[in-house]
Amino acid sequence: MSNPCTEECTFQGEPALRLTAGALEATFVPGAGMTGVSLRYRGHEFLAVPGGIEALRAGHTGGLPLLAPWANRLSQLRYRVGSTEVHLDPSGLKTDDNGLPIHGLLVGRPGWVIERCATRRTSAVLDASRDIDAPAFPFPHRIEVRITARDGELHVTTTVTPTGRRRVPVAFGWHPYLRVPGAPRSSWVLSLPTREHLLLDDLGIPTGATEHCAAESLPVGRRHFDDLYALGRTRRLSFGTGAPDTEGPGAPGGGCTEVELRCGPGYDFAQVWVPPRRQFAALEPMAAPTNALVEGSTPLVAPGEQYRAEFSLVLSAPWAAAGP
């Protein structure tokens, strides 16, 4: 086991920062959207980065990207917050196959400032910040990220602080591309807590209809998931080769390999995306539901206040020692 440390490194030729604590190593690239590009535990990789650094720079998601100032997609190219109406220019935005704005403004973008790298007795910490004030989001604010690595756990705190006179709508999220090292898709199990399923239309936009879902563990196999949930009291979602009790603690080390997303304060929603025939799954913590910016249902942060949200990725693996 390594003592906690932070160090400069490179990822596919790009300057990066690596946090190490115990058997966990987490690597982030500040110049490409402050994206996490590697999450290794006991020598095994738990993040997928389809297309590598070039895809990130082109605005494609991969690894562990922050989606801000909105996560997921918007149903149209305009929205209103109070008396401020915003018209979006699609030429400067990432859009989906239907031409809808998706994933906000920061994926793959530079502009992050490293505020601090530090070590504690059992953890390594990275603080970074970025100011946002753009025609597509004219609500000046600072977004701060604190990344804490502990043995077997990555904890991420995101804070929004208004820097102007306007209230700031909050709709950010993270989009971890998770993999189960060495496990075929046929062995994957998706475990979800009690929740409300927010039904989506063919464009991936909430219809307003909901259905209650009990806690369950679902074999993945050839199934495809693309679902939005409002979370309840228990906010733990997991993906791996075992089926832990989703209403209680995870099952660390019990012979299974698993990533558990623990959504803390500030994350009331989560998207689950498991595309067909791909070797990753996304469990996405979100501060607001898809299209909340258009619907006017986001939290609003007034000048002098802050919005803070926290999540953790907790890794379980049966390997006794590090290996390639």
CSV table of C-alpha atoms in Angstrom, one decimal:
chain,number,residue,atom,x,y,z
A,1,MET,CA,0.0,0.0,0.0
A,2,SER,CA,1.3,3.5,-0.9
A,3,ASN,CA,1.3,6.5,1.4
A,4,PRO,CA,-1.1,9.1,0.1
A,5,CYS,CA,0.4,11.4,-2.5
A,6,THR,CA,-0.3,13.7,-5.4
A,7,GLU,CA,2.0,14.0,-8.4
A,8,GLU,CA,2.3,15.3,-11.9
A,9,CYS,CA,2.1,12.8,-14.7
A,10,THR,CA,0.9,12.6,-18.3
A,11,PHE,CA,-2.0,10.9,-20.0
A,12,GLN,CA,-1.6,10.3,-23.7
A,13,GLY,CA,0.8,13.2,-23.8
A,14,GLU,CA,-1.3,15.6,-21.8
A,15,PRO,CA,-0.3,17.0,-18.4
A,16,ALA,CA,-2.2,15.3,-15.7
A,17,LEU,CA,-2.4,14.9,-11.9
A,18,ARG,CA,-2.4,11.6,-10.1
A,19,LEU,CA,-3.8,11.1,-6.6
A,20,THR,CA,-2.8,7.9,-4.8
A,21,ALA,CA,-4.1,6.6,-1.5
A,22,GLY,CA,-3.6,3.0,-0.5
A,23,ALA,CA,-4.3,0.8,-3.5
A,24,LEU,CA,-6.3,3.5,-5.4
A,25,GLU,CA,-4.9,5.7,-8.1
A,26,ALA,CA,-7.0,8.5,-9.7
A,27,THR,CA,-5.7,10.6,-12.6
A,28,PHE,CA,-7.3,13.8,-13.9
A,29,VAL,CA,-6.5,16.1,-16.9
A,30,PRO,CA,-7.1,19.7,-15.9
A,31,GLY,CA,-6.6,20.9,-19.5
A,32,ALA,CA,-9.3,18.7,-20.9
A,33,GLY,CA,-12.3,19.7,-18.7
A,34,MET,CA,-10.8,18.5,-15.4
A,35,THR,CA,-11.8,15.0,-16.5
A,36,GLY,CA,-10.9,11.9,-14.7
A,37,VAL,CA,-9.2,9.6,-17.1
A,38,SER,CA,-8.1,6.7,-14.9
A,39,LEU,CA,-9.4,5.1,-11.7
A,40,ARG,CA,-7.2,2.1,-10.8
A,41,TYR,CA,-7.7,-0.1,-7.8
A,42,ARG,CA,-5.3,-2.8,-6.9
A,43,GLY,CA,-3.7,-2.3,-10.3
A,44,HIS,CA,-7.0,-2.7,-12.3
A,45,GLU,CA,-8.7,0.0,-14.3
A,46,PHE,CA,-12.3,0.9,-13.5
A,47,LEU,CA,-12.9,3.8,-16.0
A,48,ALA,CA,-13.4,3.6,-19.7
A,49,VAL,CA,-12.2,6.5,-21.9
A,50,PRO,CA,-13.6,5.8,-25.4
A,51,GLY,CA,-11.5,7.6,-28.0
A,52,GLY,CA,-9.0,8.8,-25.5
A,53,ILE,CA,-7.8,12.3,-25.0
A,54,GLU,CA,-8.6,13.3,-28.6
A,55,ALA,CA,-12.3,12.4,-28.1
A,56,LEU,CA,-12.4,14.5,-24.9
A,57,ARG,CA,-10.9,17.5,-26.7
A,58,ALA,CA,-13.5,17.1,-29.4
A,59,GLY,CA,-16.3,17.4,-26.8
A,60,HIS,CA,-17.1,13.7,-26.4
A,61,THR,CA,-17.6,12.3,-23.0
A,62,GLY,CA,-15.5,9.6,-21.5
A,63,GLY,CA,-13.8,8.7,-18.2
A,64,LEU,CA,-15.2,10.9,-15.4
A,65,PRO,CA,-16.3,14.2,-16.9
A,66,LEU,CA,-18.1,17.1,-15.2
A,67,LEU,CA,-21.2,18.1,-17.2
A,68,ALA,CA,-21.9,21.8,-16.5
A,69,PRO,CA,-23.7,24.1,-16.4
A,70,TRP,CA,-26.2,21.4,-17.4
A,71,ALA,CA,-26.1,17.7,-17.5
A,72,ASN,CA,-27.8,15.5,-20.2
A,73,ARG,CA,-29.8,17.3,-22.9
A,74,LEU,CA,-32.2,20.2,-23.4
A,75,SER,CA,-35.4,19.9,-25.4
A,76,GLN,CA,-34.9,23.2,-27.3
A,77,LEU,CA,-32.4,26.0,-28.1
A,78,ARG,CA,-33.8,28.5,-25.6
A,79,TYR,CA,-34.6,28.7,-22.0
A,80,ARG,CA,-35.6,31.4,-19.4
A,81,VAL,CA,-34.5,32.0,-15.9
A,82,GLY,CA,-36.5,34.7,-14.2
A,83,SER,CA,-36.4,37.7,-16.6
A,84,THR,CA,-33.4,36.4,-18.5
A,85,GLU,CA,-34.1,34.6,-21.8
A,86,VAL,CA,-31.3,32.7,-23.4
A,87,HIS,CA,-31.1,31.7,-27.1
A,88,LEU,CA,-28.5,29.0,-27.8
A,89,ASP,CA,-26.3,29.0,-30.9
A,90,PRO,CA,-26.0,25.3,-31.8
A,91,SER,CA,-22.8,25.9,-33.7
A,92,GLY,CA,-21.0,26.4,-30.4
A,93,LEU,CA,-22.5,23.5,-28.5
A,94,LYS,CA,-22.3,19.8,-28.3
A,95,THR,CA,-25.5,18.4,-29.7
A,96,ASP,CA,-27.0,14.9,-29.8
A,97,ASP,CA,-28.1,13.0,-32.9
A,98,ASN,CA,-31.4,15.0,-32.9
A,99,GLY,CA,-29.7,18.3,-32.7
A,100,LEU,CA,-30.5,18.9,-29.0
A,101,PRO,CA,-27.9,20.6,-26.8
A,102,ILE,CA,-26.2,18.0,-24.5
A,103,HIS,CA,-23.6,17.8,-21.7
A,104,GLY,CA,-23.2,21.6,-21.1
A,105,LEU,CA,-20.2,23.7,-22.0
A,106,LEU,CA,-17.1,22.3,-20.2
A,107,VAL,CA,-16.4,18.8,-21.6
A,108,GLY,CA,-12.8,18.8,-22.8
A,109,ARG,CA,-12.4,22.5,-22.3
A,110,PRO,CA,-9.4,24.2,-20.6
A,111,GLY,CA,-9.6,27.0,-18.1
A,112,TRP,CA,-9.3,25.1,-14.9
A,113,VAL,CA,-7.1,26.5,-12.1
A,114,ILE,CA,-5.5,24.1,-9.6
A,115,GLU,CA,-6.0,25.6,-6.2
A,116,ARG,CA,-4.4,23.0,-4.0
A,117,CYS,CA,-2.9,19.5,-4.0
A,118,ALA,CA,-2.4,18.1,-0.5
A,119,THR,CA,-2.1,14.8,1.4
A,120,ARG,CA,-3.6,13.8,4.7
A,121,ARG,CA,-3.0,10.7,6.8
A,122,THR,CA,-5.2,8.4,4.7
A,123,SER,CA,-6.1,10.5,1.7
A,124,ALA,CA,-4.9,12.7,-1.2
A,125,VAL,CA,-6.8,15.9,-2.1
A,126,LEU,CA,-7.0,18.0,-5.3
A,127,ASP,CA,-8.9,21.3,-5.4
A,128,ALA,CA,-9.7,23.1,-8.7
A,129,SER,CA,-11.9,25.9,-9.9
A,130,ARG,CA,-13.2,27.5,-13.0
A,131,ASP,CA,-15.2,30.7,-13.6
A,132,ILE,CA,-18.2,30.5,-16.0
A,133,ASP,CA,-20.0,33.4,-17.7
A,134,ALA,CA,-20.9,32.6,-21.3
A,135,PRO,CA,-23.6,33.7,-23.8
A,136,ALA,CA,-25.1,30.2,-23.5
A,137,PHE,CA,-25.2,30.6,-19.7
A,138,PRO,CA,-25.1,34.3,-18.7
A,139,PHE,CA,-25.2,33.6,-15.0
A,140,PRO,CA,-21.7,34.3,-13.7
A,141,HIS,CA,-20.4,31.8,-11.1
A,142,ARG,CA,-17.5,29.9,-10.0
A,143,ILE,CA,-17.5,26.1,-9.9
A,144,GLU,CA,-15.2,24.4,-7.5
A,145,VAL,CA,-14.3,20.8,-7.4
A,146,ARG,CA,-12.6,18.9,-4.6
A,147,ILE,CA,-11.4,15.4,-5.4
A,148,THR,CA,-10.5,13.2,-2.5
A,149,ALA,CA,-8.8,9.8,-3.0
A,150,ARG,CA,-8.9,7.2,-0.2
A,151,ASP,CA,-8.1,3.5,-0.3
A,152,GLY,CA,-11.0,2.0,-2.4
A,153,GLU,CA,-13.0,5.3,-2.7
A,154,LEU,CA,-13.0,8.4,-4.8
A,155,HIS,CA,-15.1,11.3,-3.3
A,156,VAL,CA,-16.0,14.3,-5.4
A,157,THR,CA,-17.5,17.6,-4.0
A,158,THR,CA,-18.8,20.2,-6.5
A,159,THR,CA,-19.7,23.7,-5.3
A,160,VAL,CA,-21.4,26.5,-7.3
A,161,THR,CA,-20.9,30.1,-6.0
A,162,PRO,CA,-22.5,33.1,-7.8
A,163,THR,CA,-20.0,35.8,-8.8
A,164,GLY,CA,-22.5,38.3,-10.2
A,165,ARG,CA,-25.8,39.8,-9.3
A,166,ARG,CA,-28.0,37.1,-10.8
A,167,ARG,CA,-29.3,33.9,-9.3
A,168,VAL,CA,-27.6,30.9,-10.8
A,169,PRO,CA,-29.7,27.8,-11.9
A,170,VAL,CA,-28.0,24.6,-10.9
A,171,ALA,CA,-28.3,21.6,-13.3
A,172,PHE,CA,-24.8,20.1,-13.3
A,173,GLY,CA,-23.9,16.4,-13.0
A,174,TRP,CA,-21.0,13.9,-13.5
A,175,HIS,CA,-20.9,11.1,-16.1
A,176,PRO,CA,-18.6,8.3,-15.0
A,177,TYR,CA,-17.9,5.7,-17.6
A,178,LEU,CA,-17.5,2.6,-15.4
A,179,ARG,CA,-16.0,-0.8,-16.3
A,180,VAL,CA,-15.6,-4.1,-14.5
A,181,PRO,CA,-12.1,-5.2,-15.2
A,182,GLY,CA,-11.8,-8.7,-16.5
A,183,ALA,CA,-15.6,-9.4,-16.3
A,184,PRO,CA,-17.6,-10.2,-19.4
A,185,ARG,CA,-20.9,-8.3,-19.9
A,186,SER,CA,-22.8,-11.6,-19.4
A,187,SER,CA,-21.8,-11.5,-15.7
A,188,TRP,CA,-22.8,-7.9,-15.0
A,189,VAL,CA,-25.4,-7.0,-12.4
A,190,LEU,CA,-27.0,-3.6,-12.0
A,191,SER,CA,-28.4,-2.9,-8.5
A,192,LEU,CA,-30.7,0.0,-7.9
A,193,PRO,CA,-32.4,1.3,-4.8
A,194,THR,CA,-36.1,2.2,-4.3
A,195,ARG,CA,-36.7,5.1,-6.7
A,196,GLU,CA,-39.1,7.0,-9.0
A,197,HIS,CA,-38.7,6.3,-12.7
A,198,LEU,CA,-39.1,9.5,-14.7
A,199,LEU,CA,-40.3,8.3,-18.0
A,200,LEU,CA,-38.6,9.7,-21.2
A,201,ASP,CA,-39.9,10.3,-24.7
A,202,ASP,CA,-38.1,9.1,-27.8
A,203,LEU,CA,-35.7,12.1,-27.6
A,204,GLY,CA,-34.7,11.3,-24.0
A,205,ILE,CA,-36.7,14.2,-22.5
A,206,PRO,CA,-38.9,13.6,-19.4
A,207,THR,CA,-42.6,13.3,-20.3
A,208,GLY,CA,-43.9,14.2,-16.8
A,209,ALA,CA,-45.0,10.6,-16.1
A,210,THR,CA,-43.5,8.7,-13.3
A,211,GLU,CA,-43.6,5.1,-11.9
A,212,HIS,CA,-42.5,3.8,-8.6
A,213,CYS,CA,-39.7,1.2,-8.6
A,214,ALA,CA,-38.7,-1.1,-5.7
A,215,ALA,CA,-35.1,-1.9,-5.0
A,216,GLU,CA,-33.9,-4.6,-7.4
A,217,SER,CA,-30.8,-6.2,-8.9
A,218,LEU,CA,-30.9,-6.7,-12.7
A,219,PRO,CA,-28.7,-8.9,-14.9
A,220,VAL,CA,-27.4,-6.8,-17.7
A,221,GLY,CA,-26.4,-9.2,-20.5
A,222,ARG,CA,-27.7,-7.9,-23.8
A,223,ARG,CA,-30.1,-5.4,-22.2
A,224,HIS,CA,-29.9,-1.7,-22.8
A,225,PHE,CA,-30.6,0.9,-20.1
A,226,ASP,CA,-31.1,4.6,-20.5
A,227,ASP,CA,-33.3,5.7,-17.6
A,228,LEU,CA,-33.7,8.7,-15.3
A,229,TYR,CA,-34.6,8.4,-11.7
A,230,ALA,CA,-35.5,10.6,-8.8
A,231,LEU,CA,-33.7,9.1,-5.8
A,232,GLY,CA,-35.3,8.3,-2.4
A,233,ARG,CA,-33.8,7.9,1.0
A,234,THR,CA,-31.3,5.3,-0.1
A,235,ARG,CA,-29.0,6.7,-2.8
A,236,ARG,CA,-26.7,3.9,-3.7
A,237,LEU,CA,-26.5,2.4,-7.2
A,238,SER,CA,-24.0,-0.3,-8.1
A,239,PHE,CA,-22.7,-2.1,-11.1
A,240,GLY,CA,-20.5,-5.2,-11.1
A,241,THR,CA,-20.4,-9.0,-10.9
A,242,GLY,CA,-22.4,-9.3,-7.6
A,243,ALA,CA,-25.8,-8.2,-6.3
A,244,PRO,CA,-25.4,-6.4,-2.9
A,245,ASP,CA,-28.3,-5.3,-0.8
A,246,THR,CA,-29.2,-1.9,-2.4
A,247,GLU,CA,-30.9,-0.8,0.8
A,248,GLY,CA,-27.8,-1.2,2.9
A,249,PRO,CA,-24.1,-1.0,2.7
A,250,GLY,CA,-22.3,-2.4,-0.3
A,251,ALA,CA,-20.5,-5.7,-0.3
A,252,PRO,CA,-16.9,-4.9,-0.2
A,253,GLY,CA,-14.6,-7.7,-1.2
A,254,GLY,CA,-17.2,-10.5,-1.0
A,255,GLY,CA,-15.8,-12.3,-4.0
A,256,CYS,CA,-17.3,-9.8,-6.5
A,257,THR,CA,-16.0,-6.8,-8.4
A,258,GLU,CA,-18.2,-3.8,-8.1
A,259,VAL,CA,-18.4,0.0,-8.4
A,260,GLU,CA,-20.9,1.6,-6.1
A,261,LEU,CA,-22.2,5.2,-6.7
A,262,ARG,CA,-23.2,6.9,-3.5
A,263,CYS,CA,-25.1,10.1,-4.1
A,264,GLY,CA,-24.8,12.5,-1.2
A,265,PRO,CA,-26.5,15.8,-0.5
A,266,GLY,CA,-27.2,17.8,-3.6
A,267,TYR,CA,-27.8,14.9,-5.9
A,268,ASP,CA,-31.5,14.0,-6.0
A,269,PHE,CA,-31.4,12.4,-9.5
A,270,ALA,CA,-29.4,9.8,-11.4
A,271,GLN,CA,-29.3,8.7,-15.0
A,272,VAL,CA,-28.4,5.0,-15.7
A,273,TRP,CA,-27.0,4.4,-19.2
A,274,VAL,CA,-25.8,1.0,-20.3
A,275,PRO,CA,-25.5,1.1,-24.2
A,276,PRO,CA,-25.7,-2.1,-26.1
A,277,ARG,CA,-22.6,-4.1,-26.9
A,278,ARG,CA,-20.3,-1.7,-25.0
A,279,GLN,CA,-18.0,-2.6,-22.2
A,280,PHE,CA,-19.0,0.2,-19.8
A,281,ALA,CA,-21.9,1.5,-17.8
A,282,ALA,CA,-22.7,5.0,-16.7
A,283,LEU,CA,-24.2,5.8,-13.3
A,284,GLU,CA,-24.6,9.5,-13.4
A,285,PRO,CA,-25.3,11.7,-10.3
A,286,MET,CA,-27.3,14.8,-11.3
A,287,ALA,CA,-28.3,18.0,-9.3
A,288,ALA,CA,-31.5,18.4,-11.4
A,289,PRO,CA,-33.4,16.2,-13.9
A,290,THR,CA,-32.9,16.2,-17.6
A,291,ASN,CA,-34.3,19.4,-19.2
A,292,ALA,CA,-34.8,21.2,-15.9
A,293,LEU,CA,-33.2,24.3,-17.3
A,294,VAL,CA,-35.9,24.6,-19.9
A,295,GLU,CA,-38.7,23.5,-17.5
A,296,GLY,CA,-37.6,26.0,-14.9
A,297,SER,CA,-37.3,23.4,-12.2
A,298,THR,CA,-33.6,23.8,-11.3
A,299,PRO,CA,-32.5,24.9,-7.8
A,300,LEU,CA,-31.5,28.5,-7.8
A,301,VAL,CA,-28.5,29.9,-5.9
A,302,ALA,CA,-28.6,33.6,-4.9
A,303,PRO,CA,-25.6,35.8,-4.6
A,304,GLY,CA,-24.0,35.2,-1.2
A,305,GLU,CA,-25.1,31.6,-1.1
A,306,GLN,CA,-23.6,28.3,-2.4
A,307,TYR,CA,-24.8,25.0,-3.8
A,308,ARG,CA,-22.8,22.0,-2.9
A,309,ALA,CA,-23.2,18.4,-4.0
A,310,GLU,CA,-21.2,15.3,-3.2
A,311,PHE,CA,-20.8,11.8,-4.5
A,312,SER,CA,-18.5,8.8,-4.0
A,313,LEU,CA,-17.4,5.9,-6.2
A,314,VAL,CA,-16.6,3.0,-3.9
A,315,LEU,CA,-14.7,0.1,-5.4
A,316,SER,CA,-14.8,-3.5,-4.3
A,317,ALA,CA,-12.5,-6.2,-5.8
A,318,PRO,CA,-11.4,-9.7,-4.7
A,319,TRP,CA,-7.8,-9.3,-5.9
A,320,ALA,CA,-5.4,-9.7,-3.0
A,321,ALA,CA,-2.5,-7.8,-4.6
A,322,ALA,CA,-1.9,-5.3,-7.4
A,323,GLY,CA,-1.4,-6.6,-10.9
A,324,PRO,CA,-1.7,-5.4,-14.5
